[in-house]
PDB file of C-alpha atoms in Angstrom:
ATOM      1  CA  MET A   1      39.792  28.421  -2.524  1.00 91.00           C
ATOM      2  CA  MET A   2      36.777  30.529  -3.261  1.00 95.00           C
ATOM      3  CA  ASN A   3      33.824  31.873  -1.216  1.00 97.00           C
ATOM      4  CA  VAL A   4      30.825  30.586  -3.052  1.00 98.00           C
ATOM      5  CA  GLY A   5      27.175  31.556  -2.982  1.00 98.00           C
ATOM      6  CA  PHE A   6      24.908  28.811  -4.341  1.00 98.00           C
ATOM      7  CA  LEU A   7      21.238  29.116  -5.321  1.00 98.00           C
ATOM      8  CA  GLY A   8      19.305  25.856  -5.621  1.00 97.00           C
ATOM      9  CA  ALA A   9      19.717  22.537  -3.929  1.00 95.00           C
ATOM     10  CA  GLY A  10      17.723  20.314  -6.120  1.00 93.00           C
ATOM     11  CA  THR A  11      18.932  16.984  -7.646  1.00 92.00           C
ATOM     12  CA  MET A  12      21.816  18.599  -9.441  1.00 96.00           C
ATOM     13  CA  GLY A  13      22.522  21.536  -7.084  1.00 97.00           C
ATOM     14  CA  ARG A  14      22.930  19.230  -4.049  1.00 97.00           C
ATOM     15  CA  GLU A  15      25.639  17.177  -5.641  1.00 97.00           C
ATOM     16  CA  MET A  16      27.490  20.234  -6.967  1.00 98.00           C
ATOM     17  CA  VAL A  17      27.466  21.787  -3.568  1.00 98.00           C
ATOM     18  CA  LEU A  18      28.816  18.691  -1.997  1.00 98.00           C
ATOM     19  CA  ASN A  19      31.672  18.555  -4.529  1.00 98.00           C
ATOM     20  CA  LEU A  20      32.461  22.265  -3.839  1.00 98.00           C
ATOM     21  CA  LEU A  21      32.757  21.473  -0.181  1.00 98.00           C
ATOM     22  CA  LYS A  22      34.919  18.430  -0.806  1.00 98.00           C
ATOM     23  CA  ALA A  23      37.231  20.600  -2.898  1.00 97.00           C
ATOM     24  CA  GLY A  24      37.624  23.048   0.151  1.00 98.00           C
ATOM     25  CA  HIS A  25      35.508  25.956  -0.955  1.00 98.00           C
ATOM     26  CA  ALA A  26      33.312  27.750   1.515  1.00 98.00           C
ATOM     27  CA  VAL A  27      29.635  27.563   0.422  1.00 98.00           C
ATOM     28  CA  SER A  28      26.616  29.501   1.501  1.00 98.00           C
ATOM     29  CA  VAL A  29      23.498  27.883  -0.056  1.00 98.00           C
ATOM     30  CA  TYR A  30      19.875  28.922  -0.522  1.00 98.00           C
ATOM     31  CA  ASN A  31      17.015  26.666  -1.457  1.00 97.00           C
ATOM     32  CA  ARG A  32      13.337  27.502  -1.717  1.00 93.00           C
ATOM     33  CA  THR A  33      12.662  24.482   0.337  1.00 92.00           C
ATOM     34  CA  PRO A  34      14.948  24.838   3.426  1.00 90.00           C
ATOM     35  CA  GLU A  35      14.631  21.294   4.662  1.00 89.00           C
ATOM     36  CA  LYS A  36      16.546  20.023   1.646  1.00 91.00           C
ATOM     37  CA  LEU A  37      19.579  21.876   3.004  1.00 96.00           C
ATOM     38  CA  ARG A  38      20.244  19.616   5.901  1.00 95.00           C
ATOM     39  CA  PRO A  39      22.584  17.104   4.098  1.00 95.00           C
ATOM     40  CA  LEU A  40      24.642  20.194   2.899  1.00 97.00           C
ATOM     41  CA  THR A  41      24.866  21.960   6.238  1.00 97.00           C
ATOM     42  CA  ASP A  42      25.886  18.570   7.704  1.00 97.00           C
ATOM     43  CA  ALA A  43      28.706  18.501   5.147  1.00 97.00           C
ATOM     44  CA  GLY A  44      29.842  22.002   6.049  1.00 97.00           C
ATOM     45  CA  ALA A  45      27.829  24.379   4.016  1.00 98.00           C
ATOM     46  CA  THR A  46      26.127  27.488   5.546  1.00 97.00           C
ATOM     47  CA  ALA A  47      22.353  27.695   5.104  1.00 97.00           C
ATOM     48  CA  ALA A  48      21.122  31.069   3.844  1.00 97.00           C
ATOM     49  CA  VAL A  49      17.587  32.298   4.428  1.00 97.00           C
ATOM     50  CA  THR A  50      17.473  34.320   1.139  1.00 97.00           C
ATOM     51  CA  PRO A  51      19.385  34.425  -2.091  1.00 98.00           C
ATOM     52  CA  ALA A  52      20.736  37.826  -1.081  1.00 98.00           C
ATOM     53  CA  VAL A  53      22.224  36.368   2.047  1.00 98.00           C
ATOM     54  CA  ALA A  54      23.676  33.480   0.118  1.00 98.00           C
ATOM     55  CA  ALA A  55      25.320  35.911  -2.335  1.00 98.00           C
ATOM     56  CA  ALA A  56      26.460  38.582  -0.017  1.00 97.00           C
ATOM     57  CA  GLY A  57      30.316  39.247  -0.199  1.00 97.00           C
ATOM     58  CA  ARG A  58      30.903  35.983  -2.161  1.00 97.00           C
ATOM     59  CA  ASP A  59      33.527  35.641  -4.891  1.00 97.00           C
ATOM     60  CA  ILE A  60      31.241  33.704  -7.156  1.00 98.00           C
ATOM     61  CA  VAL A  61      27.515  32.982  -7.139  1.00 98.00           C
ATOM     62  CA  ILE A  62      26.141  29.841  -8.907  1.00 98.00           C
ATOM     63  CA  SER A  63      22.470  29.182  -9.655  1.00 98.00           C
ATOM     64  CA  ILE A  64      20.862  26.081 -10.810  1.00 98.00           C
ATOM     65  CA  VAL A  65      17.032  26.176 -10.733  1.00 98.00           C
ATOM     66  CA  GLY A  66      14.058  25.004 -12.766  1.00 96.00           C
ATOM     67  CA  ASP A  67      13.064  27.652 -15.283  1.00 98.00           C
ATOM     68  CA  ASP A  68      13.055  31.381 -16.152  1.00 98.00           C
ATOM     69  CA  PRO A  69      10.569  32.415 -13.394  1.00 98.00           C
ATOM     70  CA  ALA A  70      12.592  30.685 -10.694  1.00 98.00           C
ATOM     71  CA  SER A  71      15.848  32.165 -11.978  1.00 98.00           C
ATOM     72  CA  ARG A  72      14.291  35.581 -12.122  1.00 98.00           C
ATOM     73  CA  ALA A  73      13.166  35.227  -8.427  1.00 97.00           C
ATOM     74  CA  VAL A  74      16.489  34.109  -7.101  1.00 98.00           C
ATOM     75  CA  TRP A  75      18.450  36.858  -8.857  1.00 98.00           C
ATOM     76  CA  LEU A  76      16.110  39.822  -9.164  1.00 97.00           C
ATOM     77  CA  GLY A  77      13.297  39.138  -6.537  1.00 96.00           C
ATOM     78  CA  PRO A  78      12.920  41.497  -3.603  1.00 95.00           C
ATOM     79  CA  GLU A  79      15.383  39.280  -1.654  1.00 96.00           C
ATOM     80  CA  GLY A  80      17.239  38.152  -4.778  1.00 97.00           C
ATOM     81  CA  ALA A  81      21.052  37.807  -5.102  1.00 97.00           C
ATOM     82  CA  LEU A  82      21.284  41.019  -7.021  1.00 96.00           C
ATOM     83  CA  ALA A  83      19.415  42.907  -4.309  1.00 92.00           C
ATOM     84  CA  GLY A  84      22.126  42.093  -1.729  1.00 88.00           C
ATOM     85  CA  ALA A  85      25.634  43.298  -1.032  1.00 91.00           C
ATOM     86  CA  LEU A  86      27.542  41.610  -3.721  1.00 94.00           C
ATOM     87  CA  ALA A  87      31.292  41.723  -3.737  1.00 94.00           C
ATOM     88  CA  ALA A  88      32.917  44.084  -6.178  1.00 90.00           C
ATOM     89  CA  ASN A  89      33.412  42.382  -9.529  1.00 94.00           C
ATOM     90  CA  ALA A  90      31.775  39.192  -8.353  1.00 97.00           C
ATOM     91  CA  ILE A  91      31.332  36.379 -10.799  1.00 98.00           C
ATOM     92  CA  LEU A  92      27.654  35.358 -11.371  1.00 98.00           C
ATOM     93  CA  VAL A  93      27.141  31.954 -13.019  1.00 98.00           C
ATOM     94  CA  GLU A  94      23.744  30.803 -14.221  1.00 98.00           C
ATOM     95  CA  SER A  95      23.736  27.078 -14.757  1.00 98.00           C
ATOM     96  CA  SER A  96      20.043  26.467 -15.242  1.00 98.00           C
ATOM     97  CA  THR A  97      18.654  25.587 -18.662  1.00 98.00           C
ATOM     98  CA  LEU A  98      16.744  28.794 -19.495  1.00 98.00           C
ATOM     99  CA  SER A  99      15.658  30.878 -22.446  1.00 98.00           C
ATOM    100  CA  ARG A 100      18.353  32.786 -24.243  1.00 98.00           C
ATOM    101  CA  ALA A 101      16.289  35.947 -23.990  1.00 98.00           C
ATOM    102  CA  TRP A 102      16.250  35.811 -20.201  1.00 98.00           C
ATOM    103  CA  ILE A 103      19.998  34.989 -20.047  1.00 98.00           C
ATOM    104  CA  LEU A 104      20.760  38.193 -22.061  1.00 98.00           C
ATOM    105  CA  GLU A 105      18.528  40.220 -19.817  1.00 98.00           C
ATOM    106  CA  LEU A 106      20.070  38.795 -16.645  1.00 98.00           C
ATOM    107  CA  GLU A 107      23.583  39.472 -17.953  1.00 98.00           C
ATOM    108  CA  ALA A 108      22.696  43.123 -18.590  1.00 98.00           C
ATOM    109  CA  GLU A 109      21.455  43.414 -15.013  1.00 97.00           C
ATOM    110  CA  ALA A 110      24.647  41.913 -13.671  1.00 97.00           C
ATOM    111  CA  ARG A 111      26.792  44.301 -15.517  1.00 96.00           C
ATOM    112  CA  ARG A 112      24.738  47.212 -14.304  1.00 95.00           C
ATOM    113  CA  ARG A 113      25.664  46.074 -10.836  1.00 94.00           C
ATOM    114  CA  GLY A 114      29.355  45.789 -11.604  1.00 95.00           C
ATOM    115  CA  CYS A 115      29.404  42.028 -11.807  1.00 97.00           C
ATOM    116  CA  ARG A 116      30.969  39.618 -14.249  1.00 98.00           C
ATOM    117  CA  PHE A 117      28.673  36.939 -15.778  1.00 98.00           C
ATOM    118  CA  LEU A 118      28.698  33.532 -17.339  1.00 98.00           C
ATOM    119  CA  ASP A 119      25.832  31.476 -18.822  1.00 98.00           C
ATOM    120  CA  CYS A 120      27.058  28.000 -17.921  1.00 98.00           C
ATOM    121  CA  PRO A 121      24.408  25.256 -18.370  1.00 98.00           C
ATOM    122  CA  VAL A 122      25.624  21.797 -17.512  1.00 98.00           C
ATOM    123  CA  THR A 123      25.215  18.340 -19.012  1.00 96.00           C
ATOM    124  CA  GLY A 124      25.936  14.943 -17.495  1.00 94.00           C
ATOM    125  CA  GLY A 125      22.831  14.521 -15.331  1.00 92.00           C
ATOM    126  CA  PRO A 126      22.637  13.784 -11.617  1.00 93.00           C
ATOM    127  CA  ASP A 127      25.239  10.908 -12.048  1.00 93.00           C
ATOM    128  CA  GLY A 128      27.746  13.374 -13.562  1.00 96.00           C
ATOM    129  CA  ALA A 129      27.023  15.882 -10.775  1.00 96.00           C
ATOM    130  CA  ARG A 130      27.674  13.221  -8.148  1.00 96.00           C
ATOM    131  CA  ALA A 131      30.920  12.106  -9.766  1.00 97.00           C
ATOM    132  CA  ALA A 132      32.208  15.562 -10.530  1.00 97.00           C
ATOM    133  CA  THR A 133      32.208  14.771 -14.247  1.00 98.00           C
ATOM    134  CA  LEU A 134      29.829  17.327 -15.595  1.00 98.00           C
ATOM    135  CA  THR A 135      30.475  19.134 -18.828  1.00 98.00           C
ATOM    136  CA  LEU A 136      30.119  22.892 -18.908  1.00 98.00           C
ATOM    137  CA  LEU A 137      28.447  24.687 -21.783  1.00 98.00           C
ATOM    138  CA  VAL A 138      29.804  28.165 -21.378  1.00 98.00           C
ATOM    139  CA  GLY A 139      29.024  31.608 -22.786  1.00 98.00           C
ATOM    140  CA  GLY A 140      31.011  34.595 -21.536  1.00 98.00           C
ATOM    141  CA  GLU A 141      34.432  36.269 -21.625  1.00 98.00           C
ATOM    142  CA  GLU A 142      37.426  34.017 -21.446  1.00 98.00           C
ATOM    143  CA  THR A 143      38.889  35.985 -18.541  1.00 98.00           C
ATOM    144  CA  THR A 144      35.717  35.435 -16.522  1.00 98.00           C
ATOM    145  CA  LEU A 145      35.747  31.738 -17.184  1.00 98.00           C
ATOM    146  CA  LYS A 146      39.312  31.617 -16.120  1.00 98.00           C
ATOM    147  CA  ALA A 147      38.671  33.275 -12.934  1.00 98.00           C
ATOM    148  CA  ALA A 148      35.708  30.946 -12.166  1.00 98.00           C
ATOM    149  CA  ARG A 149      37.489  27.771 -12.970  1.00 97.00           C
ATOM    150  CA  PRO A 150      38.671  26.957  -9.360  1.00 97.00           C
ATOM    151  CA  ALA A 151      34.960  26.615  -8.310  1.00 98.00           C
ATOM    152  CA  LEU A 152      33.600  25.164 -11.561  1.00 98.00           C
ATOM    153  CA  SER A 153      36.299  22.451 -11.716  1.00 98.00           C
ATOM    154  CA  ALA A 154      35.045  21.092  -8.348  1.00 98.00           C
ATOM    155  CA  TYR A 155      32.085  19.375 -10.166  1.00 98.00           C
ATOM    156  CA  ALA A 156      33.134  19.427 -13.915  1.00 98.00           C
ATOM    157  CA  ASN A 157      35.894  17.862 -15.939  1.00 96.00           C
ATOM    158  CA  GLN A 158      35.116  19.203 -19.428  1.00 97.00           C
ATOM    159  CA  VAL A 159      34.304  22.714 -20.767  1.00 98.00           C
ATOM    160  CA  TYR A 160      33.034  23.885 -24.016  1.00 98.00           C
ATOM    161  CA  HIS A 161      33.327  27.614 -24.306  1.00 98.00           C
ATOM    162  CA  PHE A 162      30.979  28.506 -27.180  1.00 98.00           C
ATOM    163  CA  GLY A 163      31.434  32.252 -27.267  1.00 98.00           C
ATOM    164  CA  PRO A 164      29.814  35.253 -25.717  1.00 98.00           C
ATOM    165  CA  VAL A 165      27.048  35.204 -23.110  1.00 98.00           C
ATOM    166  CA  GLY A 166      24.071  33.390 -24.491  1.00 98.00           C
ATOM    167  CA  ALA A 167      26.039  30.969 -26.591  1.00 98.00           C
ATOM    168  CA  GLY A 168      26.297  28.212 -23.935  1.00 98.00           C
ATOM    169  CA  THR A 169      22.465  28.380 -23.454  1.00 98.00           C
ATOM    170  CA  ALA A 170      21.874  28.360 -27.209  1.00 98.00           C
ATOM    171  CA  TYR A 171      23.814  25.157 -27.508  1.00 98.00           C
ATOM    172  CA  LYS A 172      22.200  23.533 -24.412  1.00 98.00           C
ATOM    173  CA  LEU A 173      18.797  24.283 -26.001  1.00 98.00           C
ATOM    174  CA  VAL A 174      19.796  22.860 -29.330  1.00 98.00           C
ATOM    175  CA  VAL A 175      20.946  19.594 -27.857  1.00 97.00           C
ATOM    176  CA  ASN A 176      17.988  19.146 -25.569  1.00 97.00           C
ATOM    177  CA  LEU A 177      15.689  19.792 -28.438  1.00 98.00           C
ATOM    178  CA  MET A 178      17.428  17.059 -30.320  1.00 98.00           C
ATOM    179  CA  GLY A 179      17.072  14.800 -27.373  1.00 97.00           C
ATOM    180  CA  THR A 180      13.289  15.494 -27.299  1.00 98.00           C
ATOM    181  CA  VAL A 181      13.029  14.451 -30.957  1.00 98.00           C
ATOM    182  CA  GLN A 182      15.013  11.277 -30.347  1.00 98.00           C
ATOM    183  CA  ALA A 183      12.823  10.364 -27.364  1.00 98.00           C
ATOM    184  CA  VAL A 184       9.610  10.718 -29.282  1.00 98.00           C
ATOM    185  CA  ALA A 185      11.060   8.882 -32.336  1.00 98.00           C
ATOM    186  CA  VAL A 186      11.987   5.937 -30.077  1.00 98.00           C
ATOM    187  CA  ALA A 187       8.550   5.975 -28.479  1.00 98.00           C
ATOM    188  CA  GLU A 188       6.781   5.856 -31.884  1.00 98.00           C
ATOM    189  CA  GLY A 189       9.055   3.198 -33.190  1.00 98.00           C
ATOM    190  CA  LEU A 190       8.530   0.950 -30.214  1.00 98.00           C
ATOM    191  CA  LEU A 191       4.773   1.458 -30.457  1.00 98.00           C
ATOM    192  CA  ILE A 192       4.838   0.365 -34.138  1.00 98.00           C
ATOM    193  CA  ALA A 193       6.995  -2.634 -33.244  1.00 98.00           C
ATOM    194  CA  GLU A 194       4.624  -3.492 -30.374  1.00 97.00           C
ATOM    195  CA  ARG A 195       1.596  -3.526 -32.703  1.00 97.00           C
ATOM    196  CA  ALA A 196       3.566  -5.577 -35.198  1.00 98.00           C
ATOM    197  CA  GLY A 197       3.974  -8.281 -32.539  1.00 98.00           C
ATOM    198  CA  LEU A 198       7.736  -7.915 -32.298  1.00 98.00           C
ATOM    199  CA  ASP A 199       9.703  -8.873 -29.124  1.00 97.00           C
ATOM    200  CA  LEU A 200      10.403  -5.488 -27.572  1.00 96.00           C
ATOM    201  CA  THR A 201      13.452  -6.708 -25.726  1.00 96.00           C
ATOM    202  CA  GLN A 202      14.989  -7.856 -28.911  1.00 97.00           C
ATOM    203  CA  VAL A 203      14.001  -4.556 -30.559  1.00 97.00           C
ATOM    204  CA  ALA A 204      15.652  -2.602 -27.819  1.00 96.00           C
ATOM    205  CA  GLU A 205      18.816  -4.627 -28.219  1.00 96.00           C
ATOM    206  CA  ALA A 206      18.872  -4.194 -31.993  1.00 97.00           C
ATOM    207  CA  LEU A 207      18.229  -0.468 -31.700  1.00 97.00           C
ATOM    208  CA  SER A 208      21.010  -0.047 -29.128  1.00 96.00           C
ATOM    209  CA  SER A 209      23.549  -1.669 -31.402  1.00 95.00           C
ATOM    210  CA  GLY A 210      22.295  -0.491 -34.836  1.00 94.00           C
ATOM    211  CA  ALA A 211      22.810   2.596 -37.029  1.00 95.00           C
ATOM    212  CA  VAL A 212      20.307   4.774 -34.984  1.00 94.00           C
ATOM    213  CA  ALA A 213      22.042   4.006 -31.647  1.00 95.00           C
ATOM    214  CA  SER A 214      23.022   6.969 -29.475  1.00 94.00           C
ATOM    215  CA  PRO A 215      23.502   7.438 -25.747  1.00 93.00           C
ATOM    216  CA  MET A 216      20.017   8.892 -25.647  1.00 94.00           C
ATOM    217  CA  VAL A 217      18.485   6.042 -27.563  1.00 96.00           C
ATOM    218  CA  LYS A 218      20.275   3.370 -25.602  1.00 96.00           C
ATOM    219  CA  TYR A 219      19.112   4.965 -22.259  1.00 94.00           C
ATOM    220  CA  ILE A 220      15.529   5.707 -23.135  1.00 97.00           C
ATOM    221  CA  VAL A 221      14.696   2.547 -25.001  1.00 97.00           C
ATOM    222  CA  LYS A 222      15.415   0.476 -21.970  1.00 95.00           C
ATOM    223  CA  ARG A 223      13.202   2.681 -19.771  1.00 97.00           C
ATOM    224  CA  MET A 224      10.355   2.560 -22.270  1.00 98.00           C
ATOM    225  CA  ILE A 225      10.173  -1.155 -22.673  1.00 96.00           C
ATOM    226  CA  ALA A 226      10.433  -1.601 -18.887  1.00 96.00           C
ATOM    227  CA  SER A 227       7.826   1.049 -18.230  1.00 96.00           C
ATOM    228  CA  ASP A 228      10.419   2.429 -15.786  1.00 96.00           C
ATOM    229  CA  HIS A 229       9.095   5.973 -15.311  1.00 98.00           C
ATOM    230  CA  ALA A 230       8.946   6.462 -11.638  1.00 97.00           C
ATOM    231  CA  ASP A 231      12.705   6.659 -11.057  1.00 94.00           C
ATOM    232  CA  VAL A 232      13.034  10.176 -12.379  1.00 94.00           C
ATOM    233  CA  TYR A 233      16.327  11.056 -14.122  1.00 93.00           C
ATOM    234  CA  PHE A 234      14.876  13.865 -16.301  1.00 94.00           C
ATOM    235  CA  SER A 235      11.236  14.479 -15.981  1.00 97.00           C
ATOM    236  CA  ALA A 236       8.805  14.939 -18.736  1.00 98.00           C
ATOM    237  CA  ARG A 237       7.973  18.377 -17.443  1.00 98.00           C
ATOM    238  CA  TRP A 238      11.526  19.650 -17.644  1.00 97.00           C
ATOM    239  CA  ARG A 239      11.994  18.072 -21.001  1.00 98.00           C
ATOM    240  CA  HIS A 240       8.959  19.955 -22.384  1.00 98.00           C
ATOM    241  CA  LYS A 241      10.270  23.114 -20.693  1.00 98.00           C
ATOM    242  CA  ASP A 242      13.626  22.903 -22.354  1.00 98.00           C
ATOM    243  CA  ALA A 243      12.122  22.092 -25.764  1.00 98.00           C
ATOM    244  CA  SER A 244       9.756  25.081 -25.518  1.00 98.00           C
ATOM    245  CA  TYR A 245      12.629  27.426 -24.758  1.00 98.00           C
ATOM    246  CA  ALA A 246      14.476  25.881 -27.755  1.00 98.00           C
ATOM    247  CA  LEU A 247      11.451  26.440 -29.999  1.00 98.00           C
ATOM    248  CA  LYS A 248      11.359  30.092 -28.828  1.00 98.00           C
ATOM    249  CA  LEU A 249      15.015  30.459 -29.752  1.00 98.00           C
ATOM    250  CA  ALA A 250      14.435  28.880 -33.205  1.00 98.00           C
ATOM    251  CA  GLU A 251      11.540  31.387 -33.734  1.00 98.00           C
ATOM    252  CA  GLU A 252      13.939  34.273 -32.762  1.00 97.00           C
ATOM    253  CA  MET A 253      16.552  32.974 -35.272  1.00 97.00           C
ATOM    254  CA  GLY A 254      13.907  32.615 -37.970  1.00 98.00           C
ATOM    255  CA  GLN A 255      14.464  28.930 -38.343  1.00 98.00           C
ATOM    256  CA  ALA A 256      11.512  26.536 -39.027  1.00 98.00           C
ATOM    257  CA  VAL A 257      11.677  23.405 -36.917  1.00 98.00           C
ATOM    258  CA  PRO A 258       8.476  21.327 -37.808  1.00 98.00           C
ATOM    259  CA  THR A 259       9.858  18.046 -36.493  1.00 98.00           C
ATOM    260  CA  SER A 260      10.997  19.477 -33.150  1.00 98.00           C
ATOM    261  CA  ALA A 261       7.656  21.265 -32.802  1.00 98.00           C
ATOM    262  CA  THR A 262       5.744  18.040 -33.254  1.00 98.00           C
ATOM    263  CA  ALA A 263       7.990  16.218 -30.737  1.00 98.00           C
ATOM    264  CA  THR A 264       7.358  19.047 -28.176  1.00 98.00           C
ATOM    265  CA  GLN A 265       3.679  18.611 -28.618  1.00 98.00           C
ATOM    266  CA  ALA A 266       4.068  14.913 -27.626  1.00 98.00           C
ATOM    267  CA  PHE A 267       5.544  16.020 -24.371  1.00 98.00           C
ATOM    268  CA  GLN A 268       2.688  18.540 -23.936  1.00 98.00           C
ATOM    269  CA  ALA A 269       0.395  15.530 -24.277  1.00 98.00           C
ATOM    270  CA  ALA A 270       2.220  13.823 -21.452  1.00 98.00           C
ATOM    271  CA  LEU A 271       1.699  16.957 -19.215  1.00 98.00           C
ATOM    272  CA  ASP A 272      -1.957  17.183 -20.232  1.00 98.00           C
ATOM    273  CA  GLN A 273      -2.373  13.510 -19.080  1.00 98.00           C
ATOM    274  CA  GLY A 274      -0.779  14.289 -15.641  1.00 98.00           C
ATOM    275  CA  LEU A 275       2.504  12.569 -16.451  1.00 98.00           C
ATOM    276  CA  GLY A 276       4.756  15.561 -16.166  1.00 98.00           C
ATOM    277  CA  ASP A 277       6.551  14.557 -12.938  1.00 97.00           C
ATOM    278  CA  LEU A 278       7.441  11.144 -14.201  1.00 98.00           C
ATOM    279  CA  ASN A 279      10.670  10.388 -16.187  1.00 98.00           C
ATOM    280  CA  SER A 280      10.667  11.624 -19.830  1.00 98.00           C
ATOM    281  CA  SER A 281      10.471   8.056 -21.092  1.00 98.00           C
ATOM    282  CA  VAL A 282       6.701   8.314 -20.033  1.00 98.00           C
ATOM    283  CA  VAL A 283       6.122   9.893 -23.415  1.00 98.00           C
ATOM    284  CA  ILE A 284       5.529   6.517 -24.806  1.00 98.00           C
ATOM    285  CA  ASP A 285       2.480   6.150 -22.578  1.00 98.00           C
ATOM    286  CA  ALA A 286       1.211   9.468 -23.643  1.00 98.00           C
ATOM    287  CA  LEU A 287       1.416   8.449 -27.310  1.00 97.00           C
ATOM    288  CA  ARG A 288       0.037   5.007 -26.557  1.00 93.00           C
TER     289      ARG A 288
END
C-alpha cells in the first residue's frame, strides 16, 4: 500500500480518491473548496489545509484540477506541493488535461527537487472514475510508471504509455480536439436536419448506427435532441479549454488545423453566450 497525497476533489478526483481508499491506500487530500472533502474524510481520507500538507512525506502525489493556472497553484504556489517537505524520490503525477508546455515546465521543476514525474491524463469520465475503469494516458519513464502502478491501478484498468513526459498530454489533447470537432459536426448536422423538417429522433437513431457513428456521436446526439445540457458530464467550458490547449500544441508543432480551429470557435461562442457551465452538448444552442 502507498501513502498518497491527492490534489483536487472535483467530479473526477472525488471518485479516484474513494477508489484509492477502497484499495487500502492512505490518502491525504487537498481541495480548494474544503467542504467538498467531507465525503472523503468520512470514507477515511485525511483533509489537508494546503497542497504542501497533502504532499508532505507521501510516496506519490496525484493532481487532477481544471487548467494550467490551477495546476501551477497546487504545485508551485506559496503553499504548493513542491514547497513542502516532499519524500525523497517521490512520484508526482499530473492527471489534469493541461498544455504540453506547462507539463514540460512542471516536470523540470519536479526533477530539480529530486522527484520523479509522470504526466498521466485520464479518460473515461466520471463513470469510469466511479467504476475504477479509467484509462491512463501516460508520459514518463517506464520505471516510474511501474513504481506508481499500485496507486494508479486503484482507479484505472488500462494504460497507454505513449513515451517520455509530455507524450500522454499530447495524445489527450489530440483526442479531445477530435471530440470537439465531432461535437460541432453533430450539432451542425442536426440543425440542418431540423430546418429540413426531419424527425430528429429518427435522425439520431440513424446517425448512431450509420457510418459516422462513434461513442462520441452516440452520446452527444442524444443529449442534443433532448436539450439535455443541465446534467453536466463534460462542460462546454472545459471542452473549449482542452481544445484551446490542443490548438496551442498544433501551433508549436507547425501543423495547420483549420477545421479544429473553427470547431473551437463554436465553443467560444457558447462561452460568450453564458453557456460555458452547461454540458458540452449545448454547443448546438450556441449555433442555433
